[in-house]
Backbone as a printed PyTorch tensor [residue, N CA C, xyz], in Angstrom:
tensor([[[  41.6620, -113.3020,  -38.9440],
         [  41.9450, -113.5610,  -40.3640],
         [  41.8940, -115.2600,  -39.8180]],

        [[  42.4970, -115.6980,  -39.0050],
         [  42.7570, -116.9270,  -38.7360],
         [  41.0820, -117.6540,  -37.8940]],

        [[  41.0130, -117.1240,  -38.0820],
         [  39.6000, -117.8320,  -36.6870],
         [  38.6290, -116.7750,  -38.1190]],

        [[  38.5400, -116.0700,  -39.0890],
         [  37.8300, -116.3430,  -40.4690],
         [  37.9340, -117.4720,  -41.0930]],

        [[  39.2000, -118.0390,  -41.5910],
         [  39.5270, -119.2230,  -42.2100],
         [  38.9690, -119.8400,  -41.3880]],

        [[  39.6410, -120.6290,  -40.6900],
         [  38.9350, -121.9140,  -40.1790],
         [  36.8630, -122.4470,  -39.7780]],

        [[  36.8910, -121.1180,  -39.7410],
         [  35.1970, -121.3570,  -39.4020],
         [  35.0060, -121.3360,  -41.4070]],

        [[  35.0290, -120.9870,  -42.5100],
         [  34.8920, -121.1560,  -43.5720],
         [  35.2840, -121.6580,  -44.5610]],

        [[  35.8410, -122.1300,  -44.0910],
         [  36.7100, -123.8660,  -44.1600],
         [  35.9320, -124.9230,  -43.8300]],

        [[  35.7640, -125.1390,  -42.4610],
         [  34.2460, -125.9310,  -42.1250],
         [  32.3240, -126.0550,  -41.7070]],

        [[  32.6870, -124.5770,  -42.6990],
         [  31.2110, -124.4870,  -42.7570],
         [  30.6700, -124.5440,  -44.2780]],

        [[  32.3630, -124.4290,  -45.4350],
         [  31.4510, -125.3030,  -46.3520],
         [  32.2670, -126.0940,  -46.6790]],

        [[  31.7970, -127.6230,  -45.8770],
         [  32.3520, -128.3940,  -45.8350],
         [  33.0400, -129.2620,  -46.9380]],

        [[  34.5680, -129.3410,  -46.2810],
         [  35.7290, -129.6160,  -47.0270],
         [  35.6400, -131.1770,  -47.6790]],

        [[  36.6050, -131.3050,  -48.2730],
         [  37.2290, -132.0460,  -49.0590],
         [  37.0330, -132.8110,  -49.6800]],

        [[  36.4180, -133.1730,  -50.9590],
         [  35.7960, -134.4480,  -51.4760],
         [  35.9790, -135.2340,  -52.6850]],

        [[  36.5890, -136.2670,  -51.4870],
         [  38.0200, -137.4080,  -52.6820],
         [  36.8060, -137.9120,  -53.8940]],

        [[  38.7140, -138.3270,  -54.6190],
         [  37.8750, -139.0050,  -55.9420],
         [  36.8200, -139.6770,  -56.2690]],

        [[  37.0710, -140.5070,  -55.4610],
         [  35.7110, -141.6830,  -55.2450],
         [  34.7720, -141.2820,  -54.6480]],

        [[  34.5130, -140.1610,  -54.3960],
         [  32.9200, -139.9770,  -53.2300],
         [  31.8230, -139.7470,  -53.5610]],

        [[  31.1000, -140.3030,  -53.4270],
         [  29.1200, -140.6500,  -53.5960],
         [  28.9890, -139.1210,  -53.8630]],

        [[  28.1450, -139.0060,  -54.2810],
         [  27.0460, -137.0600,  -54.6470],
         [  26.5940, -137.4340,  -52.7310]],

        [[  27.0680, -136.4470,  -52.4680],
         [  26.4780, -135.9550,  -51.3270],
         [  27.7870, -135.6170,  -50.6990]],

        [[  27.9180, -135.6350,  -49.0030],
         [  28.7740, -135.0170,  -48.2570],
         [  29.6330, -136.4900,  -48.3280]],

        [[  30.9550, -135.8290,  -47.2870],
         [  32.3080, -137.1500,  -47.5440],
         [  32.7710, -136.2950,  -46.3530]],

        [[  33.1270, -136.6160,  -44.7900],
         [  34.4370, -136.6690,  -44.0790],
         [  35.5650, -137.2800,  -44.4310]],

        [[  36.9130, -137.3750,  -43.3140],
         [  38.0860, -137.5030,  -43.8830],
         [  38.8160, -136.8240,  -42.7630]],

        [[  39.4560, -137.0430,  -42.3700],
         [  41.1200, -137.2290,  -41.4100],
         [  42.0250, -138.3060,  -41.7430]],

        [[  43.0390, -136.8540,  -42.3260],
         [  43.9630, -138.2260,  -42.2730],
         [  45.8050, -137.6810,  -42.3320]],

        [[  46.6870, -137.9010,  -41.6980],
         [  47.9800, -138.5780,  -41.6350],
         [  48.6910, -137.4990,  -42.6370]],

        [[  49.4750, -136.3250,  -41.9250],
         [  50.4640, -135.8590,  -43.4810],
         [  51.0470, -135.0300,  -42.7550]],

        [[  52.1540, -135.7320,  -43.5000],
         [  53.5330, -135.2530,  -43.2920],
         [  54.1060, -133.9820,  -44.2330]],

        [[  54.9920, -132.4030,  -43.9560],
         [  54.5490, -131.7950,  -45.0290],
         [  56.5460, -131.1560,  -44.4500]],

        [[  56.4000, -131.2810,  -45.9290],
         [  57.7670, -131.3790,  -46.4970],
         [  58.0880, -129.5040,  -45.8200]],

        [[  58.7880, -129.1340,  -45.6890],
         [  58.9560, -127.0430,  -46.2760],
         [  60.7630, -126.8560,  -46.1710]],

        [[  60.4620, -126.5530,  -47.6200],
         [  61.6960, -126.3100,  -48.1530],
         [  63.4160, -127.5260,  -48.2850]],

        [[  63.3630, -127.5640,  -48.1880],
         [  64.1670, -128.2580,  -47.5540],
         [  64.8480, -128.6740,  -45.9400]],

        [[  63.4530, -128.6530,  -46.1670],
         [  63.7770, -129.1540,  -44.0210],
         [  63.2240, -129.8610,  -43.9280]],

        [[  63.4370, -130.4080,  -42.3200],
         [  62.7480, -132.0490,  -42.2060],
         [  60.9260, -132.0750,  -42.4150]],

        [[  60.6300, -133.3540,  -42.4860],
         [  59.2820, -133.4310,  -42.7220],
         [  58.6930, -133.2330,  -41.0360]],

        [[  57.5110, -132.6240,  -41.1670],
         [  56.8660, -131.8810,  -39.9000],
         [  55.0720, -132.8100,  -40.4450]],

        [[  55.1020, -133.4940,  -39.2640],
         [  54.0750, -135.2040,  -38.8320],
         [  53.2150, -134.2930,  -38.4890]],

        [[  51.6210, -134.1050,  -38.9360],
         [  50.0820, -133.6820,  -38.6930],
         [  48.9650, -133.8960,  -39.3450]],

        [[  48.4820, -133.3370,  -39.3640],
         [  47.3230, -133.8890,  -39.2480],
         [  46.1590, -133.3040,  -39.5230]],

        [[  45.2900, -133.6210,  -41.1760],
         [  44.3820, -133.1500,  -42.0460],
         [  43.3030, -133.4170,  -41.6140]],

        [[  42.1260, -132.4010,  -41.4430],
         [  40.3150, -132.7510,  -41.3910],
         [  39.3580, -132.4120,  -42.8560]],

        [[  38.7750, -133.2490,  -43.2030],
         [  38.3830, -132.7610,  -44.6330],
         [  36.8140, -133.3620,  -44.6920]],

        [[  36.4720, -131.6930,  -45.1250],
         [  34.8530, -132.1950,  -45.3660],
         [  33.7980, -131.6690,  -46.9980]],

        [[  33.6300, -132.4490,  -47.0220],
         [  33.0700, -131.7530,  -48.4860],
         [  31.4700, -132.3730,  -48.6550]],

        [[  31.2280, -131.7240,  -50.0020],
         [  29.4010, -132.0820,  -50.0570],
         [  29.5820, -132.0130,  -52.0240]],

        [[  28.9700, -132.4250,  -52.3440],
         [  28.4020, -132.7510,  -54.2250],
         [  27.0560, -132.6050,  -53.6950]],

        [[  27.1350, -131.3850,  -54.3500],
         [  25.1820, -130.7150,  -54.2060],
         [  24.6970, -131.1080,  -55.2840]],

        [[  23.3840, -130.5190,  -55.9360],
         [  23.1250, -130.2590,  -56.8790],
         [  23.5740, -130.0010,  -58.3150]],

        [[  23.4830, -130.5180,  -59.4480],
         [  24.5350, -130.1260,  -61.4220],
         [  25.3180, -130.2770,  -60.4170]],

        [[  25.8190, -131.5900,  -60.0110],
         [  27.4280, -131.7550,  -59.1220],
         [  28.4510, -130.7950,  -58.9530]],

        [[  28.0280, -129.7350,  -58.0820],
         [  28.9410, -129.1180,  -57.9500],
         [  29.2300, -129.5120,  -56.0370]],

        [[  30.5850, -129.5050,  -56.3410],
         [  31.7460, -129.2360,  -55.3880],
         [  31.8340, -128.0850,  -55.0840]],

        [[  31.3240, -128.4240,  -53.4700],
         [  31.8500, -126.9570,  -52.0590],
         [  32.7510, -127.8530,  -51.5250]],

        [[  34.4420, -127.5720,  -51.2580],
         [  35.4680, -128.5520,  -50.4050],
         [  36.0530, -128.3440,  -49.9760]],

        [[  36.3790, -128.4070,  -49.2080],
         [  38.0320, -127.8350,  -48.3110],
         [  38.2020, -128.6050,  -46.9420]],

        [[  39.3170, -128.3050,  -46.7200],
         [  40.3720, -128.7790,  -45.0600],
         [  40.7870, -127.5180,  -44.0940]],

        [[  41.4620, -128.4690,  -43.4080],
         [  42.6700, -127.5750,  -42.5690],
         [  43.3790, -128.9700,  -41.8750]],

        [[  44.7380, -128.3800,  -42.4050],
         [  45.8450, -129.1790,  -42.5770],
         [  46.8240, -128.5430,  -41.1500]],

        [[  47.0690, -128.8650,  -39.8460],
         [  47.3100, -128.4410,  -38.6000],
         [  49.2710, -129.5650,  -38.5110]],

        [[  50.1820, -129.1890,  -38.2390],
         [  51.7700, -129.7300,  -38.4660],
         [  52.5030, -128.8530,  -37.6690]],

        [[  53.5760, -129.3490,  -37.1130],
         [  54.7680, -128.3060,  -35.9370],
         [  54.8150, -127.5460,  -36.9530]],

        [[  54.5550, -125.9840,  -36.2580],
         [  55.0370, -125.0390,  -37.5210],
         [  54.8050, -124.4710,  -38.8460]],

        [[  53.0310, -125.8040,  -38.9000],
         [  52.6010, -125.6770,  -40.3940],
         [  51.2100, -125.1180,  -39.9670]],

        [[  50.3970, -124.6730,  -40.3460],
         [  49.0150, -123.9020,  -40.3920],
         [  48.3970, -124.4000,  -41.6730]],

        [[  47.7460, -124.1100,  -42.2330],
         [  46.9020, -124.4020,  -44.0450],
         [  45.3470, -124.4870,  -44.0540]],

        [[  45.0820, -123.7680,  -44.3820],
         [  43.7580, -123.5440,  -44.5080],
         [  42.4780, -122.6060,  -45.6150]],

        [[  41.5230, -124.0640,  -45.9870],
         [  41.2510, -123.6610,  -48.0800],
         [  39.6720, -123.7260,  -48.0280]],

        [[  38.9470, -123.6640,  -48.4780],
         [  37.7080, -124.0970,  -49.1610],
         [  38.1660, -123.2870,  -51.4490]],

        [[  37.0480, -124.5880,  -51.4290],
         [  37.6330, -124.3160,  -53.4670],
         [  36.2780, -125.0180,  -53.5330]],

        [[  35.1710, -124.1840,  -54.6580],
         [  33.9340, -124.7010,  -54.8050],
         [  34.3090, -124.8080,  -56.4590]],

        [[  33.7270, -125.9270,  -57.0910],
         [  34.5440, -127.2010,  -58.1090],
         [  32.9900, -127.2310,  -59.0370]],

        [[  33.1350, -127.7070,  -60.7960],
         [  32.2400, -128.2950,  -60.3690],
         [  32.6680, -129.6860,  -61.4330]],

        [[  32.1080, -130.6640,  -61.2060],
         [  32.4850, -132.0390,  -61.0780],
         [  31.9400, -132.2860,  -63.5660]],

        [[  33.2010, -132.7680,  -63.9470],
         [  32.4750, -132.7800,  -64.8650],
         [  32.6370, -134.2440,  -65.3220]],

        [[  32.0360, -134.7170,  -66.1560],
         [  32.5000, -136.5140,  -66.6550],
         [  32.4460, -136.1340,  -68.0460]],

        [[  33.8330, -137.5610,  -68.8060],
         [  34.0600, -136.3210,  -69.7150],
         [  34.9720, -138.2930,  -70.5820]],

        [[  34.0720, -139.2960,  -71.1240],
         [  34.5020, -140.6530,  -71.5850],
         [  35.1660, -141.1330,  -70.8750]],

        [[  34.7490, -141.8130,  -69.5320],
         [  34.7760, -142.5580,  -68.5180],
         [  36.0010, -141.8400,  -67.5850]],

        [[  36.2810, -140.3710,  -67.6890],
         [  37.3840, -139.3810,  -67.4720],
         [  36.9350, -138.5230,  -66.2740]],

        [[  36.6360, -137.6030,  -65.1280],
         [  36.2120, -137.0940,  -64.8720],
         [  36.9160, -135.7700,  -64.3700]],

        [[  36.5620, -134.6400,  -64.7800],
         [  37.3630, -133.3320,  -64.6560],
         [  36.5250, -132.1180,  -63.4010]],

        [[  37.6960, -131.0020,  -62.6950],
         [  36.6730, -131.2340,  -61.8750],
         [  37.1760, -129.7400,  -61.8420]],

        [[  37.3340, -128.9870,  -62.3910],
         [  37.5230, -127.0790,  -62.4110],
         [  37.3020, -126.4550,  -61.2740]],

        [[  37.7660, -126.0370,  -60.4150],
         [  37.9300, -125.1390,  -59.2460],
         [  38.6910, -123.8910,  -59.2380]],

        [[  37.5210, -123.1830,  -57.8350],
         [  38.7490, -121.9850,  -57.6250],
         [  38.3970, -121.6660,  -55.9280]],

        [[  39.5500, -121.4600,  -55.4580],
         [  39.7250, -121.6350,  -54.3960],
         [  40.3240, -120.9130,  -53.4610]],

        [[  40.3900, -120.3980,  -51.9520],
         [  41.0750, -119.1300,  -51.4300],
         [  41.8320, -120.3880,  -50.3850]],

        [[  42.0450, -119.9440,  -49.6860],
         [  43.7190, -120.4620,  -48.4630],
         [  43.8080, -119.3230,  -47.9100]],

        [[  44.5350, -120.5010,  -47.1670],
         [  45.7360, -119.1100,  -45.9430],
         [  46.2190, -120.1050,  -45.7010]],

        [[  48.1990, -119.2400,  -45.5110],
         [  48.9400, -120.6480,  -45.1740],
         [  49.9650, -120.1200,  -44.0270]],

        [[  50.5390, -120.4780,  -42.5260],
         [  51.1340, -119.6210,  -41.7790],
         [  52.6030, -121.4190,  -41.4640]],

        [[  53.4760, -120.4580,  -41.8880],
         [  54.2470, -121.6980,  -41.8130],
         [  55.8900, -120.8790,  -40.5510]],

        [[  56.0700, -121.4080,  -40.0290],
         [  57.2480, -121.0780,  -38.7940],
         [  58.4810, -122.2300,  -39.5630]],

        [[  59.3550, -122.0170,  -39.8790],
         [  60.5910, -122.5400,  -40.3490],
         [  61.1100, -122.7000,  -39.3350]],

        [[  61.5570, -122.7000,  -37.7130],
         [  61.8160, -122.6000,  -36.5270],
         [  61.0090, -122.5050,  -35.3180]],

        [[  59.4880, -123.5070,  -35.3470],
         [  59.1700, -123.3020,  -34.8460],
         [  58.9790, -123.0050,  -32.9280]],

        [[  59.4670, -122.1750,  -31.6360],
         [  58.2410, -121.1050,  -31.9610],
         [  58.3840, -119.8250,  -32.3220]],

        [[  58.8900, -119.6300,  -33.4560],
         [  60.0070, -118.6210,  -33.8460],
         [  58.7850, -118.0720,  -34.8890]],

        [[  59.2520, -116.7900,  -35.2580],
         [  58.2380, -115.5180,  -35.5350],
         [  58.1040, -115.8780,  -36.7160]],

        [[  56.7170, -115.6530,  -36.9160],
         [  56.4070, -116.4330,  -38.3900],
         [  57.2980, -116.4930,  -40.1480]],

        [[  57.6900, -117.5660,  -40.8640],
         [  58.7870, -116.8250,  -41.2910],
         [  57.7210, -116.8950,  -42.6520]],

        [[  56.5760, -117.5130,  -42.9090],
         [  55.9140, -117.2050,  -44.8480],
         [  54.0770, -116.8920,  -43.9190]],

        [[  53.7610, -116.2180,  -44.0770],
         [  52.2660, -116.0010,  -44.1790],
         [  51.2590, -115.6380,  -45.1480]],

        [[  50.6670, -116.2530,  -45.5480],
         [  50.3110, -116.0360,  -47.2070],
         [  48.5800, -116.1010,  -46.9600]],

        [[  47.4840, -115.7610,  -47.1060],
         [  46.3840, -115.8090,  -47.7770],
         [  46.2920, -115.5670,  -49.4150]],

        [[  46.0730, -116.4700,  -50.4770],
         [  46.0540, -116.5380,  -51.4750],
         [  44.9610, -117.3880,  -52.5250]],

        [[  45.1390, -116.6850,  -53.3960],
         [  43.8290, -117.7500,  -54.3880],
         [  44.2050, -118.1070,  -55.3680]],

        [[  43.3860, -119.1190,  -55.8560],
         [  43.8730, -119.8090,  -56.6470],
         [  42.6660, -121.0110,  -57.4700]],

        [[  43.2020, -121.3710,  -59.0540],
         [  42.4770, -121.3310,  -60.1080],
         [  42.8760, -122.7150,  -60.5880]],

        [[  42.1300, -123.9300,  -60.8170],
         [  42.7790, -125.2220,  -61.2660],
         [  41.6870, -125.5680,  -61.7280]],

        [[  42.2150, -127.6500,  -61.9780],
         [  41.6460, -128.3420,  -62.8890],
         [  41.7520, -130.0090,  -61.8390]],

        [[  41.1080, -130.9840,  -60.8800],
         [  41.6590, -132.0610,  -60.6770],
         [  40.8380, -133.1040,  -62.0260]],

        [[  41.6630, -134.0900,  -62.4570],
         [  41.1500, -135.3890,  -62.6400],
         [  40.9930, -136.4260,  -62.2150]],

        [[  39.9850, -136.9520,  -62.9270],
         [  39.4400, -138.5550,  -61.7060],
         [  40.0170, -139.0780,  -63.2170]],

        [[  40.6580, -140.8990,  -62.8370],
         [  40.9060, -141.8400,  -63.6560],
         [  40.8520, -142.9640,  -63.5400]],

        [[  39.2690, -143.7770,  -64.0320],
         [  38.7480, -144.5280,  -62.6550],
         [  39.7880, -146.0390,  -63.1170]],

        [[  40.6670, -146.3910,  -62.4530],
         [  41.4020, -147.7300,  -62.3610],
         [  40.5200, -149.5520,  -62.9060]],

        [[  39.6690, -149.2040,  -62.4610],
         [  38.9170, -150.0640,  -62.0840],
         [  37.1300, -149.8030,  -60.2750]],

        [[  36.6910, -151.0320,  -60.7650],
         [  35.0140, -150.3360,  -59.5170],
         [  35.4620, -149.4110,  -58.5720]],

        [[  36.8230, -150.1640,  -57.4940],
         [  37.4230, -149.8650,  -56.4740],
         [  38.8290, -148.4830,  -56.6820]],

        [[  39.2790, -148.8100,  -57.9200],
         [  40.5700, -147.6520,  -57.5780],
         [  40.5260, -147.2050,  -58.2510]],

        [[  41.3880, -145.9500,  -58.2800],
         [  40.8790, -144.7110,  -59.3650],
         [  41.8100, -143.9220,  -58.5760]],

        [[  43.0920, -142.8480,  -60.0920],
         [  43.9630, -141.9880,  -59.6510],
         [  42.9710, -140.8690,  -59.7790]],

        [[  44.2080, -140.2380,  -59.4220],
         [  43.7400, -139.3330,  -59.4710],
         [  44.9080, -137.2950,  -60.4400]],

        [[  44.5820, -136.4120,  -60.9970],
         [  46.1260, -135.7170,  -61.2460],
         [  45.6600, -134.2660,  -60.8180]],

        [[  45.9100, -133.9430,  -60.4850],
         [  45.3510, -132.0430,  -60.6000],
         [  46.7020, -131.0020,  -59.7200]],

        [[  46.3500, -129.7500,  -60.4110],
         [  46.6460, -128.6010,  -60.7250],
         [  46.8190, -127.1520,  -60.4370]],

        [[  47.3780, -125.7470,  -60.1220],
         [  46.3290, -125.0650,  -59.6800],
         [  47.5310, -124.1340,  -59.6970]],

        [[  46.8400, -122.7680,  -60.0330],
         [  48.8250, -120.8990,  -60.0730],
         [  47.4530, -119.9410,  -59.5780]],

        [[  48.3510, -119.7620,  -58.5300],
         [  47.5920, -118.3360,  -58.4970],
         [  47.9370, -117.5210,  -58.5650]],

        [[  48.2940, -116.1400,  -57.4840],
         [  48.3320, -115.0470,  -56.7530],
         [  48.0310, -115.1480,  -55.2450]],

        [[  48.7300, -114.7740,  -54.4920],
         [  48.5590, -114.2730,  -53.6690],
         [  47.5110, -112.8070,  -53.0040]],

        [[  46.9900, -112.8810,  -52.0200],
         [  46.3500, -111.6550,  -52.1680],
         [  46.1610, -111.2390,  -51.3040]],

        [[  46.8640, -111.2900,  -49.8300],
         [  47.0420, -109.5970,  -49.3540],
         [  48.3860, -111.0850,  -48.1820]],

        [[  49.6870, -110.2450,  -47.4120],
         [  51.0360, -111.0020,  -46.4890],
         [  51.3910, -111.0010,  -45.7680]],

        [[  51.2450, -111.4340,  -44.6360],
         [  51.9440, -111.0120,  -42.7690],
         [  53.5500, -111.0640,  -43.2230]],

        [[  53.8550, -110.6500,  -41.7490],
         [  54.7510, -111.1380,  -41.3700],
         [  56.4120, -110.9370,  -42.3820]],

        [[  57.0630, -111.6770,  -43.0580],
         [  57.6630, -111.2330,  -43.5370],
         [  57.5350, -112.0150,  -45.4950]],

        [[  56.4920, -112.2490,  -45.4270],
         [  55.7010, -112.4810,  -46.6300],
         [  56.6140, -112.1160,  -48.1120]],

        [[  56.2130, -112.4590,  -48.7360],
         [  55.8570, -110.7990,  -50.0270],
         [  55.3360, -111.3750,  -51.0660]],

        [[  54.7500, -111.1140,  -51.7680],
         [  53.6100, -111.1640,  -52.8950],
         [  53.9410, -112.0880,  -54.4120]],

        [[  53.1440, -112.6440,  -54.7500],
         [  53.7420, -113.0910,  -56.2760],
         [  52.8310, -114.2790,  -56.3600]],

        [[  52.8290, -115.2430,  -56.9250],
         [  52.4800, -116.5870,  -58.1540],
         [  52.7260, -117.6740,  -56.2280]],

        [[  51.6640, -118.6460,  -56.6710],
         [  51.2760, -119.3660,  -56.5070],
         [  51.1200, -120.7400,  -57.4320]],

        [[  51.7840, -122.0500,  -56.7590],
         [  51.2240, -122.7040,  -57.5320],
         [  51.1290, -124.5030,  -56.9100]],

        [[  50.8610, -125.5850,  -57.6390],
         [  50.3560, -126.0580,  -56.5790],
         [  50.4230, -127.4760,  -57.8460]],

        [[  50.2170, -128.8040,  -57.4350],
         [  50.1190, -130.0780,  -58.6400],
         [  49.8100, -131.1190,  -57.2320]],

        [[  49.1870, -132.0270,  -57.5370],
         [  49.5150, -132.8180,  -56.7430],
         [  48.6310, -134.3930,  -57.7420]],

        [[  48.9890, -135.8360,  -57.3440],
         [  49.3070, -137.2050,  -57.6730],
         [  47.4710, -137.8310,  -55.8060]],

        [[  46.9560, -138.7290,  -56.1850],
         [  45.9140, -139.2280,  -55.3760],
         [  45.7070, -140.2040,  -55.4830]],

        [[  45.9250, -141.8380,  -54.4540],
         [  45.5750, -143.2440,  -55.3700],
         [  44.4730, -143.4020,  -54.8480]],

        [[  43.2080, -143.5980,  -54.7420],
         [  41.9440, -143.5400,  -53.8190],
         [  41.6470, -145.3550,  -53.7430]],

        [[  40.7330, -145.6350,  -53.2170],
         [  40.4060, -146.7480,  -52.8700],
         [  39.0510, -147.1820,  -52.1240]],

        [[  38.0170, -147.8090,  -52.3880],
         [  37.2950, -148.0880,  -51.9890],
         [  37.2410, -149.3700,  -51.3560]],

        [[  37.7990, -149.5020,  -49.6990],
         [  37.8430, -150.6760,  -48.8540],
         [  36.5950, -151.2240,  -48.2740]],

        [[  35.2150, -150.6350,  -48.4870],
         [  34.0940, -150.9860,  -47.5990],
         [  33.1580, -150.4400,  -48.5060]],

        [[  31.3030, -150.3200,  -48.1180],
         [  31.1760, -149.7370,  -48.3470],
         [  30.8900, -148.3240,  -47.7200]],

        [[  31.0580, -146.5570,  -48.3670],
         [  30.6840, -145.8600,  -48.2570],
         [  31.9510, -145.6780,  -47.5350]],

        [[  33.4200, -146.4210,  -47.9030],
         [  33.8900, -146.0030,  -47.1140],
         [  35.0510, -145.6010,  -48.2950]],

        [[  36.7260, -145.5300,  -48.6690],
         [  37.5280, -144.8730,  -48.9120],
         [  38.7750, -144.4130,  -48.1120]],

        [[  39.8080, -144.9560,  -48.5800],
         [  41.0200, -144.4190,  -48.4870],
         [  42.2650, -143.7930,  -49.7690]],

        [[  43.0170, -143.6400,  -48.7610],
         [  43.4990, -142.6480,  -50.7020],
         [  45.2770, -141.7160,  -49.9610]],

        [[  45.7650, -142.2730,  -50.6620],
         [  47.1320, -141.1950,  -50.6760],
         [  47.3030, -140.2620,  -51.4310]],

        [[  48.2280, -139.5580,  -50.8310],
         [  48.6320, -138.8340,  -52.0010],
         [  49.5510, -138.1400,  -51.3860]],

        [[  50.0000, -137.9360,  -52.5490],
         [  51.7720, -136.3790,  -52.9630],
         [  50.7690, -135.1880,  -52.7870]],

        [[  51.9470, -134.0430,  -53.2250],
         [  50.9320, -132.5760,  -53.7310],
         [  52.6730, -131.5840,  -52.8000]],

        [[  52.7250, -131.1860,  -54.3000],
         [  53.5970, -130.0780,  -54.2260],
         [  52.6380, -128.4010,  -54.3280]],

        [[  53.5200, -127.7930,  -53.6980],
         [  52.8000, -126.7840,  -53.1680],
         [  54.1660, -125.3430,  -53.8070]],

        [[  54.1890, -124.6080,  -53.5300],
         [  55.0010, -122.6270,  -54.3070],
         [  54.2760, -121.9030,  -53.5710]],

        [[  54.8020, -121.1350,  -52.6720],
         [  54.2220, -119.7630,  -52.2660],
         [  55.5300, -119.4800,  -52.6270]],

        [[  55.3720, -117.5330,  -52.5970],
         [  56.7860, -116.8870,  -52.3570],
         [  57.1410, -117.3270,  -51.4920]],

        [[  58.2780, -117.5500,  -50.8600],
         [  59.3570, -117.5530,  -49.9710],
         [  59.0960, -119.2040,  -49.3620]],

        [[  57.9620, -120.2730,  -49.5770],
         [  58.0070, -121.3510,  -49.6770],
         [  57.8110, -122.4020,  -50.9620]],

        [[  58.1590, -124.0020,  -50.5750],
         [  57.2740, -124.6510,  -50.9710],
         [  57.6100, -126.0410,  -50.1230]],

        [[  56.8850, -126.2160,  -50.7180],
         [  56.2940, -127.7180,  -49.3420],
         [  56.4970, -128.7720,  -50.2840]],

        [[  56.3490, -130.0320,  -50.2230],
         [  56.0850, -131.2090,  -50.7870],
         [  55.3430, -132.0850,  -49.5230]],

        [[  53.9880, -132.5080,  -49.0660],
         [  53.4540, -133.0250,  -48.2140],
         [  52.7790, -134.4940,  -48.7080]],

        [[  53.7210, -135.2910,  -48.1810],
         [  52.8440, -136.8280,  -48.1550],
         [  51.8120, -136.9020,  -47.4560]],

        [[  50.3940, -137.6280,  -47.8050],
         [  49.2540, -137.3400,  -46.7600],
         [  48.4650, -139.4430,  -47.1330]],

        [[  48.5940, -139.5590,  -46.2430],
         [  47.0860, -140.9490,  -45.8010],
         [  46.4630, -141.1960,  -45.1350]],

        [[  45.3030, -141.4060,  -45.6840],
         [  43.8860, -140.6830,  -44.8120],
         [  42.6030, -142.2870,  -44.9620]],

        [[  41.6230, -141.8060,  -43.7150],
         [  39.9150, -142.4170,  -44.8820],
         [  38.8060, -141.6040,  -44.5020]],

        [[  38.1480, -141.9020,  -45.6620],
         [  36.9500, -141.3390,  -45.5170],
         [  35.5980, -142.0690,  -45.5290]],

        [[  34.7810, -141.0790,  -45.1230],
         [  33.0350, -141.8760,  -45.0890],
         [  32.5110, -140.6630,  -45.8900]],

        [[  31.8560, -141.4750,  -46.5870],
         [  30.1810, -140.9620,  -47.1830],
         [  29.2860, -141.5200,  -47.0400]],

        [[  28.4340, -140.4510,  -46.3270],
         [  27.4090, -140.3180,  -45.8810],
         [  26.3750, -140.8740,  -46.7390]]])
């Protein structure tokens, strides 16, 4: 299952930042994963994505931190509206959380999510984004229990050079048996 999710995430060309130009993009970021009141776990994320014709977005990411792994793939559609941009999406996600690495898995979930992201341009080089989603577990493993999943995030993106953006993001995510607050800073290249 884990290999399938990794392959799906890589093949889907993941994570289009809010300042993305049409076409493919790739990014890498430092991520600090805070899990249910535990100390933050430093890690990293690899993001790839593409905006296809008719503004269809295919994206996803792979995140690894000490005792935490997450893979996601999503499909959405960019919808411009009076200077704003909306991106309704559906996604499939896999998460593995160990509270005391290298102990047995504490939470291991495969879940589906639907949500919307909104981009607000503050200037030609700065964009602020908000997003959220709600879903349900489709498969649980180990000590995990099924149930509702929800997420919310805020991101500030800065165009720092031609074809290069950097972003700062905070995200809250709840799955049955765990909640995470992640902080990340990343660098993205738009091909």
